[in-house]
XYZ file of C-alpha atoms in Angstrom:
736
model
C -3.015 -3.456 55.724
C -3.800 -5.651 52.715
C -6.478 -3.188 51.571
C -3.927 -0.341 51.746
C -1.431 -2.304 49.647
C -4.071 -3.160 47.058
C -5.165 0.489 46.896
C -1.547 1.536 46.497
C -1.044 -0.926 43.646
C -4.163 0.290 41.838
C -3.147 3.904 42.411
C 0.256 3.231 40.867
C -1.304 1.400 37.924
C -3.583 4.322 37.311
C -0.786 6.873 37.178
C -1.367 9.085 34.140
C 1.388 8.642 31.583
C 2.227 11.322 29.014
C 3.688 10.551 25.611
C 5.049 13.678 23.950
C 5.544 13.724 20.197
C 6.026 16.331 17.453
C 3.812 16.926 14.423
C 5.414 14.004 12.589
C 4.785 11.600 15.464
C 8.454 11.494 16.527
C 9.053 11.386 20.288
C 10.246 14.554 21.926
C 12.957 13.616 24.418
C 14.072 16.035 27.134
C 10.754 17.911 27.308
C 9.870 19.367 30.706
C 6.542 18.136 32.095
C 5.047 19.929 35.084
C 2.373 17.732 36.663
C -0.226 19.555 38.765
C -2.423 17.940 41.421
C -5.859 19.042 42.587
C -4.302 20.781 45.617
C -2.013 22.810 43.261
C 1.138 20.915 44.272
C 3.489 20.128 41.392
C 5.904 17.471 40.267
C 8.406 18.213 37.471
C 9.643 15.369 35.271
C 11.550 15.047 32.005
C 10.521 12.908 29.032
C 12.788 10.001 28.108
C 13.971 8.792 24.708
C 10.491 7.510 23.888
C 8.890 10.843 24.841
C 7.188 9.353 27.908
C 6.877 10.868 31.404
C 4.974 9.963 34.560
C 4.627 11.717 37.906
C 6.373 10.230 40.920
C 4.638 7.332 42.638
C 1.783 8.463 44.826
C 1.379 11.848 43.052
C -2.103 12.088 41.532
C -1.972 14.673 38.743
C -5.038 16.285 37.245
C -3.261 18.400 34.599
C 0.132 18.963 33.092
C 2.106 21.559 31.198
C 4.694 20.449 28.617
C 7.560 22.625 27.368
C 10.498 21.937 25.057
C 12.914 24.128 23.112
C 11.618 25.171 19.677
C 8.076 24.058 20.553
C 5.002 25.925 21.817
C 3.971 25.140 25.351
C 0.996 22.808 25.786
C -1.305 22.431 28.784
C -3.536 19.363 29.062
C -6.074 17.840 31.416
C -5.267 14.365 32.692
C -7.521 11.476 33.545
C -6.910 7.834 34.213
C -6.013 6.962 30.627
C -2.649 7.623 28.969
C -2.475 10.954 27.135
C -0.655 11.641 23.890
C 0.452 15.273 23.584
C 1.463 16.731 20.209
C 3.844 19.645 20.512
C 3.785 22.109 17.629
C 6.936 23.888 16.601
C 7.122 27.633 17.048
C 7.503 29.216 13.564
C 11.162 28.924 12.671
C 13.066 32.050 11.681
C 16.218 30.082 10.840
C 15.378 27.050 8.792
C 17.583 24.016 8.216
C 18.053 21.799 5.156
C 19.828 18.576 4.253
C 19.672 18.815 0.475
C 22.480 21.390 0.078
C 25.376 19.332 1.498
C 23.874 15.965 2.361
C 23.945 16.740 6.087
C 21.482 18.760 8.146
C 22.658 22.374 8.312
C 21.185 25.712 9.372
C 20.408 28.038 6.434
C 22.361 30.712 8.263
C 25.503 28.562 8.452
C 25.473 27.087 4.962
C 28.212 27.820 2.464
C 25.595 27.426 -0.298
C 22.286 29.201 -1.024
C 19.163 27.220 -0.157
C 15.440 27.639 0.619
C 12.907 25.653 2.631
C 9.171 25.410 3.173
C 8.585 23.638 6.524
C 5.492 21.850 7.762
C 3.920 25.069 9.053
C 4.296 26.872 5.664
C 2.959 23.885 3.765
C -0.016 23.425 6.080
C -1.086 27.047 5.768
C -0.961 27.275 1.951
C -4.261 27.369 0.011
C -2.700 25.727 -3.063
C -4.593 22.755 -4.499
C -1.583 21.326 -6.406
C 2.015 20.800 -5.372
C 3.516 22.879 -8.175
C 1.277 25.790 -7.210
C 2.381 25.340 -3.616
C 6.031 25.588 -4.642
C 5.639 29.095 -6.040
C 6.226 30.164 -2.388
C 9.662 28.519 -2.440
C 12.354 31.128 -3.314
C 14.261 30.019 -6.373
C 11.449 27.924 -7.895
C 10.896 29.441 -11.374
C 7.846 27.639 -12.705
C 5.463 29.550 -10.451
C 2.721 29.736 -13.112
C 2.762 25.938 -13.536
C -0.748 24.453 -13.283
C -0.295 20.681 -13.331
C -4.015 19.897 -13.177
C -4.430 21.531 -16.621
C -1.027 21.624 -18.208
C 0.180 19.995 -21.407
C 2.209 16.859 -20.750
C 5.367 18.395 -22.217
C 5.281 21.459 -19.934
C 5.450 19.780 -16.520
C 9.079 20.772 -16.003
C 11.236 22.646 -13.527
C 13.726 25.483 -13.573
C 15.618 26.659 -10.525
C 17.426 29.940 -9.953
C 16.830 30.995 -13.599
C 18.914 28.225 -15.082
C 16.194 27.177 -17.562
C 13.874 24.227 -18.198
C 15.056 20.763 -17.171
C 18.113 22.222 -15.448
C 17.108 21.019 -11.991
C 16.747 17.678 -10.237
C 13.663 16.708 -8.230
C 13.684 14.106 -5.447
C 10.819 12.768 -3.351
C 11.852 10.947 -0.197
C 15.355 10.786 -1.652
C 14.374 9.103 -4.927
C 14.207 10.698 -8.397
C 10.761 12.112 -9.081
C 11.245 13.260 -12.710
C 10.233 10.823 -15.376
C 13.546 9.409 -16.576
C 12.252 9.178 -20.159
C 10.849 12.670 -20.523
C 11.979 14.782 -17.575
C 8.451 15.766 -16.570
C 7.277 15.752 -12.953
C 3.990 14.027 -12.164
C 2.966 16.580 -9.566
C -0.441 14.914 -9.125
C 1.319 11.851 -7.646
C 2.491 14.019 -4.730
C -0.562 15.988 -3.449
C 0.076 19.029 -1.261
C -1.472 17.497 1.869
C 0.886 14.534 1.664
C 3.958 16.783 1.717
C 5.620 17.711 5.013
C 8.706 19.544 3.788
C 10.257 21.080 0.687
C 13.980 21.929 0.452
C 15.733 23.581 -2.447
C 19.434 23.879 -3.199
C 19.848 26.996 -5.359
C 22.876 26.480 -7.520
C 25.030 23.712 -8.975
C 24.293 20.315 -7.452
C 25.697 17.920 -10.014
C 28.802 17.354 -7.863
C 26.622 15.415 -5.405
C 23.438 14.547 -7.366
C 24.616 13.985 -10.928
C 22.882 14.678 -14.225
C 20.237 17.386 -14.272
C 21.214 19.272 -11.138
C 22.508 22.310 -13.048
C 20.447 25.003 -11.374
C 19.594 23.205 -8.152
C 17.957 20.250 -6.431
C 14.455 20.083 -4.982
C 13.849 17.535 -2.255
C 10.251 16.842 -1.168
C 9.365 14.734 1.871
C 6.055 12.926 2.305
C 4.154 11.680 5.335
C 5.792 8.664 6.945
C 5.110 5.953 9.557
C 5.708 6.811 13.200
C 9.313 6.619 14.320
C 8.392 4.344 17.223
C 6.148 1.300 16.584
C 4.978 1.401 20.255
C 2.833 4.485 19.528
C -0.879 3.860 18.848
C -2.332 4.480 15.403
C -3.442 7.931 14.277
C -4.362 9.783 11.145
C -6.944 12.010 9.484
C -9.846 11.822 7.099
C -10.544 14.894 4.974
C -13.206 15.912 2.432
C -13.603 19.203 0.592
C -15.721 20.881 -2.056
C -16.004 24.304 -3.574
C -15.113 26.495 -6.508
C -14.141 25.252 -9.970
C -16.582 22.427 -9.365
C -13.781 21.047 -7.232
C -13.937 18.142 -4.831
C -11.174 16.307 -3.073
C -10.922 13.596 -0.420
C -7.923 12.198 1.392
C -7.096 9.630 4.004
C -3.929 9.282 6.043
C -3.364 6.648 8.724
C -0.275 5.300 10.428
C -0.115 2.482 12.957
C 2.184 -0.190 14.354
C 2.080 -3.619 12.735
C 4.203 -5.172 15.492
C 6.613 -4.083 18.252
C 9.267 -3.232 15.668
C 7.321 -2.476 12.506
C 5.237 0.638 11.698
C 3.257 1.489 8.543
C 1.474 4.419 6.947
C -1.105 4.806 4.190
C -2.013 7.856 2.126
C -4.854 7.935 -0.401
C -6.405 10.911 -2.157
C -8.654 11.878 -5.037
C -9.253 15.338 -6.546
C -11.461 16.661 -9.335
C -11.787 20.174 -10.842
C -13.090 21.973 -13.945
C -12.917 25.352 -15.707
C -12.471 26.816 -19.207
C -8.749 26.795 -19.891
C -8.482 28.145 -23.487
C -7.376 31.826 -23.756
C -8.517 34.262 -26.390
C -7.216 33.223 -29.796
C -7.062 29.557 -28.797
C -10.811 28.895 -28.558
C -13.154 27.176 -30.961
C -16.881 26.658 -31.356
C -16.652 23.148 -29.925
C -14.847 24.183 -26.712
C -16.273 23.230 -23.309
C -14.985 23.398 -19.746
C -11.889 21.281 -19.231
C -11.940 18.608 -16.539
C -9.163 17.128 -14.476
C -9.078 14.196 -12.060
C -6.203 12.699 -10.134
C -5.792 9.849 -7.623
C -2.739 8.890 -5.564
C -2.095 6.107 -3.072
C 1.123 5.642 -1.136
C 2.075 3.071 1.485
C 5.232 2.877 3.565
C 6.324 0.099 5.959
C 9.482 0.394 8.068
C 11.249 -1.225 10.966
C 11.870 0.910 14.054
C 13.673 0.805 17.362
C 17.244 0.131 16.259
C 20.268 1.597 14.525
C 19.322 -0.236 11.346
C 16.070 0.324 9.503
C 14.423 -1.221 6.459
C 11.590 0.518 4.605
C 9.439 -0.757 1.758
C 7.127 1.638 -0.086
C 4.758 1.724 -2.990
C 3.188 4.555 -4.981
C 0.250 4.275 -7.393
C -1.047 7.389 -9.168
C -3.286 8.253 -12.093
C -4.400 11.571 -13.537
C -6.472 12.471 -16.543
C -7.289 15.729 -18.322
C -10.179 16.357 -20.695
C -8.722 19.553 -22.141
C -11.926 21.139 -23.269
C -12.373 19.867 -26.862
C -13.258 16.526 -28.422
C -10.186 14.405 -29.107
C -7.979 16.668 -26.942
C -7.101 14.876 -23.728
C -4.290 13.374 -21.725
C -3.919 10.573 -19.175
C -1.085 9.101 -17.161
C -0.409 6.257 -14.761
C 2.518 5.765 -12.401
C 3.486 2.672 -10.450
C 6.539 2.613 -8.220
C 8.054 0.274 -5.690
C 11.079 1.047 -3.524
C 13.187 -0.589 -0.846
C 15.633 1.224 1.454
C 18.109 0.065 4.073
C 19.768 2.581 6.397
C 22.222 2.207 9.267
C 22.930 5.055 11.682
C 25.926 5.019 13.989
C 27.550 7.561 16.242
C 30.133 8.553 13.644
C 29.059 6.860 10.443
C 25.865 6.335 8.521
C 25.017 4.482 5.346
C 22.051 3.751 3.157
C 21.174 1.659 0.138
C 18.008 2.271 -1.839
C 16.504 0.678 -4.951
C 13.372 1.499 -6.922
C 11.475 0.411 -10.004
C 8.915 2.584 -11.811
C 6.615 2.204 -14.752
C 4.731 5.069 -16.337
C 2.328 5.236 -19.219
C 1.132 8.377 -20.999
C -1.821 8.591 -23.411
C -1.768 11.868 -25.308
C -4.606 12.647 -27.761
C -4.487 15.769 -29.990
C -7.115 17.339 -32.263
C -6.582 19.285 -35.476
C -6.882 22.734 -33.928
C -6.976 25.362 -35.391
C -7.894 23.948 -38.819
C -10.442 21.349 -37.624
C -11.066 21.718 -33.896
C -12.279 18.485 -32.332
C -11.180 16.283 -35.267
C -8.634 13.654 -34.251
C -5.033 14.432 -35.291
C -3.161 11.654 -33.513
C -2.953 9.377 -30.454
C 0.374 8.992 -28.669
C 1.253 6.149 -26.323
C 4.388 6.801 -24.269
C 5.235 3.891 -21.950
C 8.513 3.998 -19.987
C 10.292 1.709 -17.579
C 13.089 2.712 -15.198
C 14.950 1.400 -12.207
C 17.857 2.442 -10.086
C 20.115 1.713 -7.118
C 21.561 4.457 -4.862
C 24.174 4.003 -2.143
C 25.686 6.512 0.299
C 28.172 6.467 3.177
C 28.853 9.337 5.576
C 31.582 9.662 8.219
C 31.549 12.370 10.865
C 34.464 13.672 12.912
C 34.457 16.727 15.196
C 35.585 19.032 12.355
C 35.023 16.990 9.213
C 32.175 15.279 7.342
C 32.994 12.990 4.422
C 30.330 11.738 1.971
C 30.639 9.017 -0.619
C 27.798 8.309 -3.081
C 27.283 5.985 -6.011
C 24.281 5.240 -8.138
C 23.134 3.701 -11.393
C 19.840 4.124 -13.291
C 18.414 2.470 -16.366
C 15.513 3.676 -18.512
C 13.745 2.439 -21.644
C 10.920 4.263 -23.354
C 8.747 4.249 -26.450
C 6.736 7.004 -28.144
C 4.135 5.585 -30.544
C 2.049 8.070 -32.521
C -0.876 7.048 -34.776
C -3.436 8.929 -36.805
C -7.169 8.823 -36.540
C -7.336 5.744 -38.753
C -4.851 3.874 -36.564
C -2.032 4.137 -39.084
C 1.457 4.718 -37.711
C 2.762 8.286 -38.062
C 5.906 8.120 -35.972
C 7.661 5.815 -33.549
C 10.606 6.613 -31.318
C 12.355 4.380 -28.795
C 15.627 4.035 -26.996
C 17.471 3.106 -23.807
C 19.718 5.016 -21.485
C 22.012 4.092 -18.560
C 23.248 6.712 -16.123
C 25.932 5.917 -13.547
C 27.935 8.089 -11.198
C 30.244 8.279 -8.192
C 30.686 11.288 -5.888
C 33.106 12.284 -3.103
C 32.658 15.267 -0.821
C 34.489 16.628 2.246
C 33.089 19.365 4.515
C 35.569 20.858 7.029
C 34.446 23.175 9.825
C 36.803 25.058 12.117
C 35.375 27.783 14.344
C 34.123 30.570 12.114
C 35.293 28.900 8.919
C 33.796 26.161 6.732
C 35.196 24.753 3.503
C 33.375 22.260 1.292
C 34.842 20.519 -1.716
C 33.679 17.601 -3.816
C 33.413 16.164 -7.291
C 31.408 13.570 -9.159
C 32.074 11.432 -12.219
C 29.078 10.654 -14.426
C 28.777 8.335 -17.407
C 25.688 8.274 -19.638
C 25.102 5.670 -22.377
C 22.441 6.019 -25.102
C 21.627 2.905 -27.093
C 18.965 1.164 -29.215
C 17.711 4.511 -30.497
C 15.241 4.096 -33.336
C 13.089 6.701 -35.101
C 10.347 5.730 -37.557
C 8.366 8.324 -39.534
C 5.625 7.843 -42.099
C 4.879 10.592 -44.577
C 3.014 10.389 -47.876
C 2.905 6.620 -47.630
C 6.698 6.412 -47.287
C 8.278 4.954 -44.158
C 11.670 6.241 -43.038
C 13.644 4.384 -40.404
C 16.669 5.917 -38.643
C 18.726 3.809 -36.252
C 20.456 6.350 -34.049
C 24.120 5.792 -33.357
C 24.894 4.600 -29.817
C 26.941 7.026 -27.797
C 28.629 7.319 -24.435
C 29.242 10.647 -22.679
C 31.139 11.290 -19.468
C 31.668 14.336 -17.262
C 33.379 15.390 -14.036
C 31.427 17.979 -12.041
C 33.393 19.689 -9.222
C 32.060 21.960 -6.493
C 33.710 24.148 -3.850
C 32.087 26.434 -1.271
C 33.316 28.626 1.615
C 31.641 30.174 4.647
C 33.066 32.636 7.116
C 31.291 34.028 10.171
C 32.176 37.678 10.684
C 30.161 37.410 13.868
C 27.538 34.977 15.236
C 24.923 37.071 13.436
C 26.726 37.865 10.161
C 27.895 35.232 7.688
C 29.529 35.443 4.247
C 29.464 32.606 1.692
C 30.829 31.933 -1.786
C 30.625 28.886 -4.051
C 31.411 27.638 -7.519
C 30.285 24.399 -9.093
C 30.039 22.506 -12.346
C 26.813 21.198 -13.832
C 26.000 18.336 -16.188
C 22.769 17.403 -17.920
C 22.389 14.522 -20.318
C 19.505 14.853 -22.806
C 16.392 12.855 -21.862
C 15.287 10.074 -24.165
C 12.234 12.224 -24.812
C 14.508 14.863 -26.388
C 16.388 12.315 -28.426
C 13.535 10.215 -29.885
C 10.090 11.708 -29.206
C 8.244 14.406 -31.155
C 4.911 16.003 -30.328
C 2.534 18.803 -31.384
C 0.830 21.694 -29.569
C -1.819 23.461 -31.631
C -0.378 23.933 -35.122
C 3.254 23.725 -34.007
C 5.274 20.535 -34.447
C 8.133 19.864 -31.978
C 10.733 17.447 -33.388
C 13.321 15.289 -31.554
C 17.052 15.185 -32.247
C 19.068 11.990 -31.574
C 22.252 13.950 -32.145
C 21.987 16.056 -28.973
C 25.011 16.108 -26.675
C 24.970 16.778 -22.893
C 24.876 20.252 -21.465
C 27.828 21.471 -19.349
C 27.453 24.342 -16.935
C 29.118 26.400 -14.213
C 27.418 28.302 -11.434
C 29.165 30.915 -9.246
C 27.516 32.407 -6.206
C 28.130 34.729 -3.282
C 25.915 35.741 -0.410
C 25.517 37.403 2.959
C 23.330 36.157 5.822
C 22.278 38.368 8.735
C 20.402 37.408 11.932
C 18.371 39.877 13.922
C 16.738 39.367 17.287
C 13.757 37.547 15.779
C 14.556 37.714 12.062
C 16.831 36.478 9.276
C 17.857 38.355 6.103
C 19.827 36.732 3.263
C 20.994 38.082 -0.067
C 22.613 36.008 -2.799
C 24.058 36.721 -6.239
C 24.392 33.929 -8.797
C 25.703 33.483 -12.295
C 25.010 30.319 -14.330
C 26.591 29.724 -17.757
C 25.412 26.683 -19.755
C 27.383 25.431 -22.722
C 25.837 23.245 -25.409
C 22.455 24.265 -23.954
C 19.512 22.235 -25.234
C 16.435 24.123 -26.384
C 13.879 24.331 -29.144
C 15.010 26.201 -32.245
C 12.393 27.515 -34.660
C 12.872 26.027 -38.109
C 9.620 27.308 -39.617
C 6.607 29.041 -38.049
C 5.094 25.610 -37.426
C 8.212 23.539 -36.752
C 10.582 23.618 -33.814
C 13.395 21.132 -33.198
C 15.579 20.531 -30.173
C 19.207 21.530 -30.628
C 22.321 22.465 -28.674
C 22.093 26.254 -28.940
C 25.678 26.874 -27.813
C 25.570 29.035 -24.704
C 23.157 30.625 -22.202
C 23.783 32.785 -19.193
C 21.688 33.726 -16.203
C 22.575 36.557 -13.790
C 20.385 36.586 -10.719
C 19.909 38.182 -7.337
C 17.620 36.851 -4.622
C 16.777 38.222 -1.163
C 14.843 36.398 1.542
C 13.558 37.707 4.853
C 11.882 35.785 7.668
C 10.649 37.365 10.885
C 8.738 36.299 13.982
C 5.990 38.881 14.404
C 4.789 37.226 17.607
C 4.929 33.876 19.344
C 2.444 32.408 16.875
C 3.041 34.596 13.812
C 5.763 34.430 11.158
C 6.256 36.401 7.979
C 8.181 35.059 4.964
C 9.274 37.364 2.138
C 11.439 36.935 -0.923
C 12.328 38.950 -4.018
C 14.243 37.787 -7.099
C 15.431 39.265 -10.347
C 17.131 37.273 -13.091
C 18.323 37.918 -16.594
C 18.391 34.517 -18.403
C 19.319 34.786 -22.096
C 21.082 33.147 -25.038
C 24.664 34.342 -25.471
C 25.609 32.313 -28.551
C 23.665 30.215 -31.055
C 21.312 30.763 -34.006
C 21.187 34.452 -34.931
C 17.432 34.659 -34.377
C 17.798 33.605 -30.749
C 20.797 35.739 -29.740
C 19.964 37.839 -26.721
C 16.583 36.216 -26.382
C 15.372 35.181 -22.930
C 15.106 31.560 -21.921
C 11.553 30.164 -22.216
C 9.435 30.044 -19.062
C 12.003 31.816 -16.890
C 10.375 34.944 -15.414
C 12.373 38.156 -15.169
C 11.207 38.849 -11.633
C 9.545 36.981 -8.808
C 8.442 37.885 -5.289
C 6.607 36.057 -2.494
C 4.923 36.984 0.786
C 3.782 34.395 3.267
C 2.116 34.778 6.669
C 1.721 31.830 9.073
C -0.294 32.786 12.129
C -2.703 31.763 14.841
C -5.198 33.786 16.886
C -6.640 31.727 19.751
C -7.874 28.419 18.311
C -8.003 29.770 14.756
C -5.049 29.201 12.448
C -4.635 31.199 9.222
C -2.187 31.816 6.444
C -1.830 34.314 3.585
C 0.222 33.858 0.418
C 1.021 36.414 -2.262
C 3.155 35.606 -5.300
C 4.270 37.980 -8.028
C 5.369 36.221 -11.231
C 7.066 38.419 -13.804
C 6.898 38.271 -17.553
C 8.232 35.255 -19.408
C 8.105 33.834 -22.900
C 6.900 30.387 -24.051
C 9.192 30.198 -27.086
C 12.857 30.772 -28.010
C 12.069 33.750 -30.287
C 10.254 35.596 -27.489
C 7.086 36.076 -29.497
C 4.732 34.189 -27.112
C 4.430 36.453 -24.147
C 3.270 35.133 -20.755
C 1.936 38.113 -18.807
C 3.007 39.107 -15.318
C 0.561 38.396 -12.525
C 0.049 38.872 -8.782
C -1.649 35.871 -7.191
C -3.085 36.117 -3.660
C -4.458 33.261 -1.589
C -5.560 32.674 1.988
C -6.480 29.812 4.273
C -8.326 29.802 7.611
C -8.679 26.759 9.888
C -10.915 26.542 12.939
C -11.597 23.656 15.332
C -14.694 21.471 15.085
C -16.169 19.018 17.495
C -14.664 15.541 17.941
C -11.170 17.020 17.371
C -11.931 17.974 13.771
C -10.910 21.063 11.790
C -12.870 23.161 9.299
C -10.721 24.882 6.671
C -11.646 27.547 4.128
C -9.100 28.040 1.320
C -9.182 30.815 -1.278
C -7.038 30.772 -4.406
C -6.445 33.688 -6.769
C -8.552 35.952 -4.562
C -8.452 38.885 -6.982
C -9.429 36.620 -9.908
C -6.479 37.587 -12.071
C -6.475 36.325 -15.674
C -3.067 34.973 -16.656
C -1.445 32.359 -18.875
C 0.062 29.221 -17.366
C 1.349 28.333 -20.842
C 0.690 29.805 -24.287
C -2.478 27.743 -24.757
C -3.770 27.552 -21.138
C -5.268 29.997 -18.680
C -4.349 29.707 -15.041
C -7.149 28.882 -12.544
C -9.652 31.636 -11.757
C -10.756 32.574 -8.247
C -11.926 29.611 -6.175
C -13.124 28.892 -2.622
C -12.808 25.440 -1.118
C -14.331 24.283 2.184
C -12.748 21.242 3.801
C -13.542 19.254 6.938
C -10.880 17.093 8.558
C -11.424 14.599 11.377
C -8.761 12.693 13.326
C -8.486 8.916 13.254
C -7.189 6.708 16.025
C -5.853 8.111 19.327
C -6.651 11.811 19.513
C -3.924 14.103 20.728
C -4.683 16.237 23.770
C -5.638 19.761 22.778
C -3.334 22.480 24.037
C -4.935 25.066 26.290
C -3.993 28.578 27.223
C -2.993 31.675 25.330
C 0.696 30.709 25.357
C 0.193 27.704 23.085
C -0.008 27.901 19.311
C -0.505 25.158 16.725
C 1.844 26.454 14.109
């Protein structure tokens, strides 16, 4: 009898336990687990809140099948040890975003236009940089951006045709644009560290404040596990290939205690090719080289309604731009702390960050004396901010309150080859705002209304120039600007499958300190600052229709954005441009998106966009001219698919003509870029991936003095770290 009891105890202790999680490591509650014994008998259980399930006592399972809504089915073999099953989402036809309203909403049921690239789309892209990856995101205008080899001043964004700098960029909810200059350090956010990209297309200043004229981009990075009880896991990746490219990355997440989890990301990338186009080359040119490194850590508490997260980001990138004394380097250091509290009907968060950046910009005397030192610029900047939000939810109403304050101080120090000062610009800026928004939903109808008050203070502005041995000092007058940005949007469901939407919102963009106090030079052209700039004011109107099919979604949206007191470069002489408020611009655009499930493991994503962005009023020479770097047409095609154990993706992007200057004399040619990626399993749970960029080897300009990357093939091997997930078996499962 005792022996039987002991055997029963050991049998119970050896019961196989399943832990079911999604791609992000979050537990999947409510999944159906069908345990199968050797004699083919079955036991059906449901996963609990922690994603765990066990067969009934005494039932010895040898395999199991796991199913959950929106996920592909997984079949696994069981042994005596616990098994962790990762369920992969079936390709979504109807995406969902949070960035548009502040609350998670289906794209089909939004009163505003928005776009999304989910984890499947991001994983199947061949892009080597994040800005190249985002050309697949409908509404992202800077599709020819090439951050690995782009001049410091050109790392900007435009959304929905609104124009440069008329868009806000967030990463994990914090501002990602340099508060001094407005540039985005894309190298600090490598593609493989991104898990989601959401874009609000249209006015967002009513919720997000200064800069969100044409939209708001929110990127999300890899995070710690949502439950600290899960064992550690991660991946180690190394790749090499075309453009003399190499890249390595490490991601690992693990529990630090019963209530604390952490994650670490670290990566390094290197590439090289000749970037100078015809007419911009010299006898001393050589292949340009680029290197970037990024490390991010996140530590958070788990297991309760309240959570605290601390994070740090350290990034460097450097570009030898293909000539002596023509290079660029940047460092970024950021620390952040976030507290969030989630309740049944209310939620709140408080976040704070500090960031320091430093840019070293070296220019030669091209075209007169290529390779001879023209100047060296040091551009250090310091910024910090605090952001608070509170959300209340009722059955038919969501109310959001937000408040934030940011401070920034920056310096631009330019010296000649002999070390003598040529120019010095510095200043400080404080941006503060408060927003209120209400979102009411009754049956087929939704109405959203909100407004935000912003106050921007510019102080301590100082410009020093040295010319002909004479020093001129200008102490810029301090100024304070304020704005109220309203927004209203409506949605009406004609049927469950057909939705109409309309919106109108105000926009506000204060000039960056970079525009007020910093000048720079590209080639022979000097770009001068202007401390007298005033903020831009804008209005965006939009209307759209959204149609669901059996396994597809089609959306069509029209937008019109008018910007008053628009800031842009005005040509003073053939070699001098200065920032100025050029009075008024207008963009009329139309964008269609289509997503369809072509099979259980195959999804197609298509978009097409046309936009007419031009100057309506301002200097006579610019009237009717198109806005710089805004293409007239764009189109994308994406395919996310799997055949057996092999996963593959195809991306095609058409980027229409654009101009690099306000007079429309510097043409950027249209181009069709095609890429592909194939991933196949290796031993020990690894994956071998072949990525191809610019398959047809198209020659195109990323900016007036830079060529885009030529064709390149990269081979990458990735191996799991920590507890390996059980591999799904059977034709019904797909790893999309």
